[in-house]
mmCIF file of C-alpha atoms in Angstrom:
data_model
loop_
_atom_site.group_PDB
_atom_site.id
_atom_site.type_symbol
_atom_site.label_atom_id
_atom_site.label_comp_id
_atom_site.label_asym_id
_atom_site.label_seq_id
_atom_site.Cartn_x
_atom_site.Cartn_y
_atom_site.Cartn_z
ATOM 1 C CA UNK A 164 78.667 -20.607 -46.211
ATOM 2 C CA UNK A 165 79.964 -23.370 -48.497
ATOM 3 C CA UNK A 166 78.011 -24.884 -51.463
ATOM 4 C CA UNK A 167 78.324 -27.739 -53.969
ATOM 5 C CA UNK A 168 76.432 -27.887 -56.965
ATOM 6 C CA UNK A 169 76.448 -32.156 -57.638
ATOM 7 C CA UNK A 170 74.835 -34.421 -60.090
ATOM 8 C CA UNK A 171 71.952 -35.873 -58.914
ATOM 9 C CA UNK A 172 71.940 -39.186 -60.638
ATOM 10 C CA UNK A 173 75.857 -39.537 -59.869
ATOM 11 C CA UNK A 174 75.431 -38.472 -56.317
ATOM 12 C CA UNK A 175 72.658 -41.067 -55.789
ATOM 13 C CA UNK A 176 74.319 -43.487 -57.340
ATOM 14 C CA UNK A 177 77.066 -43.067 -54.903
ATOM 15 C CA UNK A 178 74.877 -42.424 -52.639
ATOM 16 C CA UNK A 179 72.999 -45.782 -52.608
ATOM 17 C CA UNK A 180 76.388 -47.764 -53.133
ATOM 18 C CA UNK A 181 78.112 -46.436 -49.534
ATOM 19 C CA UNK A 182 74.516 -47.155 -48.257
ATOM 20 C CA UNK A 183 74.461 -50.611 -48.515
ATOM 21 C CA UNK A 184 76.614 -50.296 -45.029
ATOM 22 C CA UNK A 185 74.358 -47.956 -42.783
ATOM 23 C CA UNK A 186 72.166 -49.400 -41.014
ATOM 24 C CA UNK A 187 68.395 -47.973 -39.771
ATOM 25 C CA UNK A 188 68.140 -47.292 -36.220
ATOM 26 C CA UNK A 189 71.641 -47.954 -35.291
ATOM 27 C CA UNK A 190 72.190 -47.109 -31.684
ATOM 28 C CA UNK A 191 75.404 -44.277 -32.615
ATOM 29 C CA UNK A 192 73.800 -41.963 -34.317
ATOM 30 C CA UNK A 193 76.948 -41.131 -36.844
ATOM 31 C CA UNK A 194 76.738 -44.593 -37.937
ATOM 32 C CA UNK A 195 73.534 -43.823 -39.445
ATOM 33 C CA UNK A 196 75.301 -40.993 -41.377
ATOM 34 C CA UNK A 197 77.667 -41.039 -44.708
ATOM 35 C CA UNK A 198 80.710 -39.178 -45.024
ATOM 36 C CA UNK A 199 80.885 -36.944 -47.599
ATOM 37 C CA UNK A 200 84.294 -35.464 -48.616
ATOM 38 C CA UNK A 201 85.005 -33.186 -51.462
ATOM 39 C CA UNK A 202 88.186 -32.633 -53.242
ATOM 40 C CA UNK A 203 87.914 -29.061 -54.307
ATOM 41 C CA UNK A 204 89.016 -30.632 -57.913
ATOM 42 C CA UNK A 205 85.223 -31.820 -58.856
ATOM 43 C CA UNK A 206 85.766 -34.910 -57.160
ATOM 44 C CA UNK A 207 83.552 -36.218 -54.585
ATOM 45 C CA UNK A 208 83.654 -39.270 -52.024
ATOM 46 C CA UNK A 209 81.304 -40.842 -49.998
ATOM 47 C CA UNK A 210 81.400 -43.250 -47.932
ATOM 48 C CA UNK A 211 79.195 -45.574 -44.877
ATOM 49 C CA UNK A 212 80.643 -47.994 -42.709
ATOM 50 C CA UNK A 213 79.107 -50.675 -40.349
ATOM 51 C CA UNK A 214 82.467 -50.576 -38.427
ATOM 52 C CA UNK A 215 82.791 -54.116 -39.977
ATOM 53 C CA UNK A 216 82.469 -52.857 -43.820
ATOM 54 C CA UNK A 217 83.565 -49.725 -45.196
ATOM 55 C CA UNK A 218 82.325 -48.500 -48.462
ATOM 56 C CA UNK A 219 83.788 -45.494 -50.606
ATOM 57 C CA UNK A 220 82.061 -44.656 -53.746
ATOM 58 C CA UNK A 221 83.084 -41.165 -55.892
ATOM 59 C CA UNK A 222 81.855 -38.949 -58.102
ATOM 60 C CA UNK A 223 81.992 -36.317 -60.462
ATOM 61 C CA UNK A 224 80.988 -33.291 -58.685
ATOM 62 C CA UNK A 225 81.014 -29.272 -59.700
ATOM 63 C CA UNK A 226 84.204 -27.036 -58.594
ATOM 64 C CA UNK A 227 83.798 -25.677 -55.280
ATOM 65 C CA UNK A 228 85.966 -25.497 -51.675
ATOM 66 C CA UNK A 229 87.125 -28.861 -49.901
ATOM 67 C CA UNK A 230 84.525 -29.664 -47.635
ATOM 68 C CA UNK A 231 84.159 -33.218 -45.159
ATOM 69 C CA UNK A 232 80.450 -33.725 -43.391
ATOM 70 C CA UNK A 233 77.884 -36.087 -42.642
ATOM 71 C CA UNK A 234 74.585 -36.593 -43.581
ATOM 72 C CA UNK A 235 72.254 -39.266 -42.661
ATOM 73 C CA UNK A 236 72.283 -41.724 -45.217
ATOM 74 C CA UNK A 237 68.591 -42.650 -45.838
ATOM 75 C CA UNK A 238 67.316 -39.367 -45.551
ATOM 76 C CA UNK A 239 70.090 -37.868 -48.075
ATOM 77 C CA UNK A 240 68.911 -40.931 -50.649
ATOM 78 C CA UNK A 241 64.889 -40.759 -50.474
ATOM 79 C CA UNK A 242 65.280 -37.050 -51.282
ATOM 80 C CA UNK A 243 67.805 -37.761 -54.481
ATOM 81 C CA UNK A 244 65.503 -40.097 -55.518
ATOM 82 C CA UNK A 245 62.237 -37.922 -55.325
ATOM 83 C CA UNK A 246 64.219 -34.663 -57.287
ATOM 84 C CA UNK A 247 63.052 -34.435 -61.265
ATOM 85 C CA UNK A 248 66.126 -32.141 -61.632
ATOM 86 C CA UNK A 249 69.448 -33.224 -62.776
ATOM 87 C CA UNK A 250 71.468 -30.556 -60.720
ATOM 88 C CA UNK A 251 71.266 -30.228 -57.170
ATOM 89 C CA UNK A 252 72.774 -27.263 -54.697
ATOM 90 C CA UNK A 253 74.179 -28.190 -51.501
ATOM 91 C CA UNK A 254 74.790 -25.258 -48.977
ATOM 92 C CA UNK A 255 76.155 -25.749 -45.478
ATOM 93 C CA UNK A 256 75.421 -23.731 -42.087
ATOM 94 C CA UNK A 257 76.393 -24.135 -38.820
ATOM 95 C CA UNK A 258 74.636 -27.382 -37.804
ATOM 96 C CA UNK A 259 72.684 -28.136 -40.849
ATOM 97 C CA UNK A 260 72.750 -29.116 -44.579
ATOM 98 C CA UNK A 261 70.561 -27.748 -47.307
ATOM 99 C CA UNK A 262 69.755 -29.248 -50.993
ATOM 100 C CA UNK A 263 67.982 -26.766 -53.491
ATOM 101 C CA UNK A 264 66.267 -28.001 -56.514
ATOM 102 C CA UNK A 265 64.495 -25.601 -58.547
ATOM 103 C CA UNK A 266 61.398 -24.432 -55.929
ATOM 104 C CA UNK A 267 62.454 -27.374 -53.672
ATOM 105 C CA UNK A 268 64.459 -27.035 -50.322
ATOM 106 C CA UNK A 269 65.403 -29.747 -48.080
ATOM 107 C CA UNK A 270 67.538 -28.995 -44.646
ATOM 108 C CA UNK A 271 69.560 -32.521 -42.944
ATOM 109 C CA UNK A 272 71.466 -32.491 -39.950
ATOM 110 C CA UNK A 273 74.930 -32.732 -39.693
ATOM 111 C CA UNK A 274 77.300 -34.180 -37.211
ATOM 112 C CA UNK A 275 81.044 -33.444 -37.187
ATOM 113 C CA UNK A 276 83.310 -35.155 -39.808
ATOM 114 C CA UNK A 277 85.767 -35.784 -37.292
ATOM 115 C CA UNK A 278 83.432 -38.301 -35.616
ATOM 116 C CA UNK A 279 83.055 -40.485 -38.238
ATOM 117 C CA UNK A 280 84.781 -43.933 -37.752
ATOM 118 C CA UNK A 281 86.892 -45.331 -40.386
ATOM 119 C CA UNK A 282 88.686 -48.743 -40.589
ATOM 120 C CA UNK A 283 92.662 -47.641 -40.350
ATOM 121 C CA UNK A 284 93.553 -49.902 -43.563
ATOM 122 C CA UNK A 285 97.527 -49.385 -43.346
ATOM 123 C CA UNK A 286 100.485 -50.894 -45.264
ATOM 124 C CA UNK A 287 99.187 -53.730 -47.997
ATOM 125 C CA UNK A 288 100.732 -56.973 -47.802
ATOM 126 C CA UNK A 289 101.220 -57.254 -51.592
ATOM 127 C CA UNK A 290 100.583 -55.308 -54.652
ATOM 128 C CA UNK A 291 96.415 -55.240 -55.650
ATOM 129 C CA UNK A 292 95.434 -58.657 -57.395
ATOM 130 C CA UNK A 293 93.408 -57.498 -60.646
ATOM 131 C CA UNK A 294 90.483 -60.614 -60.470
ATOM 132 C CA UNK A 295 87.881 -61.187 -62.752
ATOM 133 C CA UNK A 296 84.796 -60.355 -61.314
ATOM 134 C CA UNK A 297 82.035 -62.563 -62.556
ATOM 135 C CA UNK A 298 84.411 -65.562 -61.388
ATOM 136 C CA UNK A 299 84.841 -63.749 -57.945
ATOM 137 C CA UNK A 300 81.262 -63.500 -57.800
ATOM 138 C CA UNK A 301 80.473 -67.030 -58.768
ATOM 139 C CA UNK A 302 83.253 -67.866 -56.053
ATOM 140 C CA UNK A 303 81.763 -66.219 -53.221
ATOM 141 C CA UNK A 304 77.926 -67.067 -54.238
ATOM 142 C CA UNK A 305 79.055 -71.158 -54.541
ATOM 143 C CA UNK A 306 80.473 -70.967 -50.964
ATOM 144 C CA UNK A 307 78.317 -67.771 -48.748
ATOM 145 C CA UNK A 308 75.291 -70.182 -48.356
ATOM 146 C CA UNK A 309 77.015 -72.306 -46.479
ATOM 147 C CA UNK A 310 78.102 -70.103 -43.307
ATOM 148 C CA UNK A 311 76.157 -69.659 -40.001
ATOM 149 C CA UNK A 312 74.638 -66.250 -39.510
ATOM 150 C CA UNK A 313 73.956 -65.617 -35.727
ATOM 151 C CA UNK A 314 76.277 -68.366 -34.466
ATOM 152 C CA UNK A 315 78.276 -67.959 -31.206
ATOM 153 C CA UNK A 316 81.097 -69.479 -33.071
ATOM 154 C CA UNK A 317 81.677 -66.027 -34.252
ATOM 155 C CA UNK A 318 84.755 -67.761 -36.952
ATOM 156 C CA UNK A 319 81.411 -69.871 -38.446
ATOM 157 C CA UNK A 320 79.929 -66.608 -39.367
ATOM 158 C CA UNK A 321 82.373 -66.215 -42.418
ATOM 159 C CA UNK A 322 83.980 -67.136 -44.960
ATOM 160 C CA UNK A 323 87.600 -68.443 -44.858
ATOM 161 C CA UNK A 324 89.646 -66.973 -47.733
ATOM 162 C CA UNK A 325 92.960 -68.599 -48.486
ATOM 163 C CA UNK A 326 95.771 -67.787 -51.079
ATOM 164 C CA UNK A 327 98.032 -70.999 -51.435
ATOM 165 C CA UNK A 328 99.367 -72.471 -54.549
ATOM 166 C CA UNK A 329 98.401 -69.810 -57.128
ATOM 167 C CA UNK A 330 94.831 -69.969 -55.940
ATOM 168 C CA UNK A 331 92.073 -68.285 -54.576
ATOM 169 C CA UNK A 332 89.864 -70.301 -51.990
ATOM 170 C CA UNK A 333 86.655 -70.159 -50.352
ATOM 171 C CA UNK A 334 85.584 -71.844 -47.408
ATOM 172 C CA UNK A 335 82.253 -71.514 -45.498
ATOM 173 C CA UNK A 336 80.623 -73.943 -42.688
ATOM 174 C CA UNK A 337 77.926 -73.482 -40.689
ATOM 175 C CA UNK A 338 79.091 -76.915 -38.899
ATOM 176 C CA UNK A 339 76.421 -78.972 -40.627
ATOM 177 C CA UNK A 340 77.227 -78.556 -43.919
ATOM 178 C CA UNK A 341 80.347 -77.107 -46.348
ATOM 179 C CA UNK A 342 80.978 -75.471 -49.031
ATOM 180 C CA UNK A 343 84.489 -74.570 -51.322
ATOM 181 C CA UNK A 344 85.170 -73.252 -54.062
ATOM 182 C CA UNK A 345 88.370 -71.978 -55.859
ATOM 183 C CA UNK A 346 89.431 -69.594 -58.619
ATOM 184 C CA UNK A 347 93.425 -69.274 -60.159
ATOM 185 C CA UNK A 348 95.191 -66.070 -59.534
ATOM 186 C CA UNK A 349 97.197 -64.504 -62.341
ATOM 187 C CA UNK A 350 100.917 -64.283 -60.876
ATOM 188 C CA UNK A 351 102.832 -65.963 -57.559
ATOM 189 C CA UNK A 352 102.072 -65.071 -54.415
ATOM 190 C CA UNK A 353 103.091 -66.128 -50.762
ATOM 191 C CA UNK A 354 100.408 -68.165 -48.703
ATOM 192 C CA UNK A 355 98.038 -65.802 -46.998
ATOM 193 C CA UNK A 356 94.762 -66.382 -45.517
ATOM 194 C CA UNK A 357 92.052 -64.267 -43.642
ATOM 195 C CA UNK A 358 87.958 -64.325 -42.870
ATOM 196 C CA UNK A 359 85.312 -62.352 -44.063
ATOM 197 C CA UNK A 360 81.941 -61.561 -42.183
ATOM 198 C CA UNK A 361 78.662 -63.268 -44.109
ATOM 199 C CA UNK A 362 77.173 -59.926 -43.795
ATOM 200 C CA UNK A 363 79.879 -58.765 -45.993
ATOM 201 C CA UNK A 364 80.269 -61.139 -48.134
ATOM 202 C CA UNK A 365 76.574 -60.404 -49.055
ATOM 203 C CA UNK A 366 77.375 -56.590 -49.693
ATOM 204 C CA UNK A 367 80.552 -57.532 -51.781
ATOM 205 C CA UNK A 368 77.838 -59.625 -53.578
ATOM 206 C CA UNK A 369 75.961 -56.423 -54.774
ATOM 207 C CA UNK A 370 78.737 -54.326 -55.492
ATOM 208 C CA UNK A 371 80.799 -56.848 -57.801
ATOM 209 C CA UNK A 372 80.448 -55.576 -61.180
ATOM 210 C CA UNK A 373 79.017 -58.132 -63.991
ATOM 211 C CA UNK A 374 82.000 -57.819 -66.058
ATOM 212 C CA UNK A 375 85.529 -56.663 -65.788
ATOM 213 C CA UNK A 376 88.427 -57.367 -62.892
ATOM 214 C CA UNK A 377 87.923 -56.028 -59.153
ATOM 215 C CA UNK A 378 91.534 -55.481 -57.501
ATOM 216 C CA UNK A 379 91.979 -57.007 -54.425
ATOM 217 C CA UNK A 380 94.700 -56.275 -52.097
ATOM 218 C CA UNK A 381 95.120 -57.389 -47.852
ATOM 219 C CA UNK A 382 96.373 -54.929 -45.559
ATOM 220 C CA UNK A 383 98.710 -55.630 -42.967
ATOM 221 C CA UNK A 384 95.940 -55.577 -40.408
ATOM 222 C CA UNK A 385 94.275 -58.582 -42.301
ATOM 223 C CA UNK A 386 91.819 -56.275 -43.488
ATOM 224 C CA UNK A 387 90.860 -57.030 -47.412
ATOM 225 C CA UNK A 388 90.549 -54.057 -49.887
ATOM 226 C CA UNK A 389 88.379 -54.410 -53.190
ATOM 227 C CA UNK A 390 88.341 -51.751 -55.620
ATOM 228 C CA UNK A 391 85.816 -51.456 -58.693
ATOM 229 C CA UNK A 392 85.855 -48.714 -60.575
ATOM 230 C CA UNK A 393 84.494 -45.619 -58.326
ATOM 231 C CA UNK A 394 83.649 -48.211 -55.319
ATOM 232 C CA UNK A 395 86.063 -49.443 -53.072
#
């Protein structure tokens, strides 16, 4: 039997972050579940996706064997949040997952790591672009109001992101109204463009940091990377 002695106020921070992607009541069942992955160095990773959105957030964790599960995501966060203690055991069985805290005991369900989806990121199109993150914010706030949300148009539910010039732009329409907004990027770069999901856009939103650069790097499947700190 493995077991993981975490932090709980780390691991719920994490936690909450690679949350923000799960959603309640989805229809496959390991969507409603975070990977959890663990080093064996005292590092540990977790991460939800939408199939849309991946989040990763890590962690300092204690010493222990590499181990990959998942838990489901709300469940795993309403019981770090009730805990008083600051250290929490994690044990794993056969087809289940149990947290000890002092007299308390708490058992999840598991489902197999291997069945968790992730988004297959590959090659990056150019080195990661450090940004400043309040002006990214500000970027994506001046121009997200703007885009449809349930619109057949599915290209109307996003926002357009260009790099042209040495600049950074933002471009959402709901075909009523528009909205852009630009920011300068330190260095050259070729022309490059791609769309992000409103829904995204609105998770990126809460993860930005209020200070400090975000690095931001697109993949050669058009799929855009931000990294913060322990989120990415």
């Amino acid at each position: 039997m493995s077991a993981l002695v975490l932090d709980r106020a780390a691991t719920l921070a994490a936690v909450k972050r690679a949350s923000l992607t799960v959603q309640r009541g989805h229809t496959l069942p390991i969507l409603q579940n975070l990977l959890l992955q663990h080093d064996g160095q005292g590092t540990l990773t977790v991460t939800g996706t939408d199939l849309e959105t991946e989040i990763s957030a890590r962690c300092d964790a204690g010493a222990g064997e590499p181990l990959e599960i998942t838990l489901p995501a709300h469940k795993l966060a309403r019981i770090l949040s009730g805990l008083p203690q600051a250290e929490v055991k994690l044990t794993l069985g056969t087809a289940r997952a149990t947290l000890l805290a002092g007299s308390a005991r708490y058992q999840l369900g598991m489902l197999p790591a291997a069945d968790f989806p992730r988004l297959d990121t590959g090659a990056s199109r150019f080195a990661p672009v450090a940004l400043d993150a309040p002006a990214l914010t500000a970027l994506l706030a001046h121009t997200s109001y703007a885009a449809a949300r349930q619109d057949v148009r599915y290209y109307l539910n996003a926002v357009h992101l260009s790099v042209r010039n040495g600049r950074l732009t933002a471009t959402a329409t709901d075909g009523c109204q528009l909205a852009r907004a630009a920011m300068p990027l330190p260095g050259e770069f070729g022309a490059d463009e791609a769309l992000i999901a409103v829904g995204t856009v609105e998770t990126l939103r809460k993860l930005l940091p209020a200070a400090g650069t975000v690095d931001l790097a697109v993949s050669d499947q058009r799929l855009i990377q931000l990294r913060a700190g322990p989120v990415m």
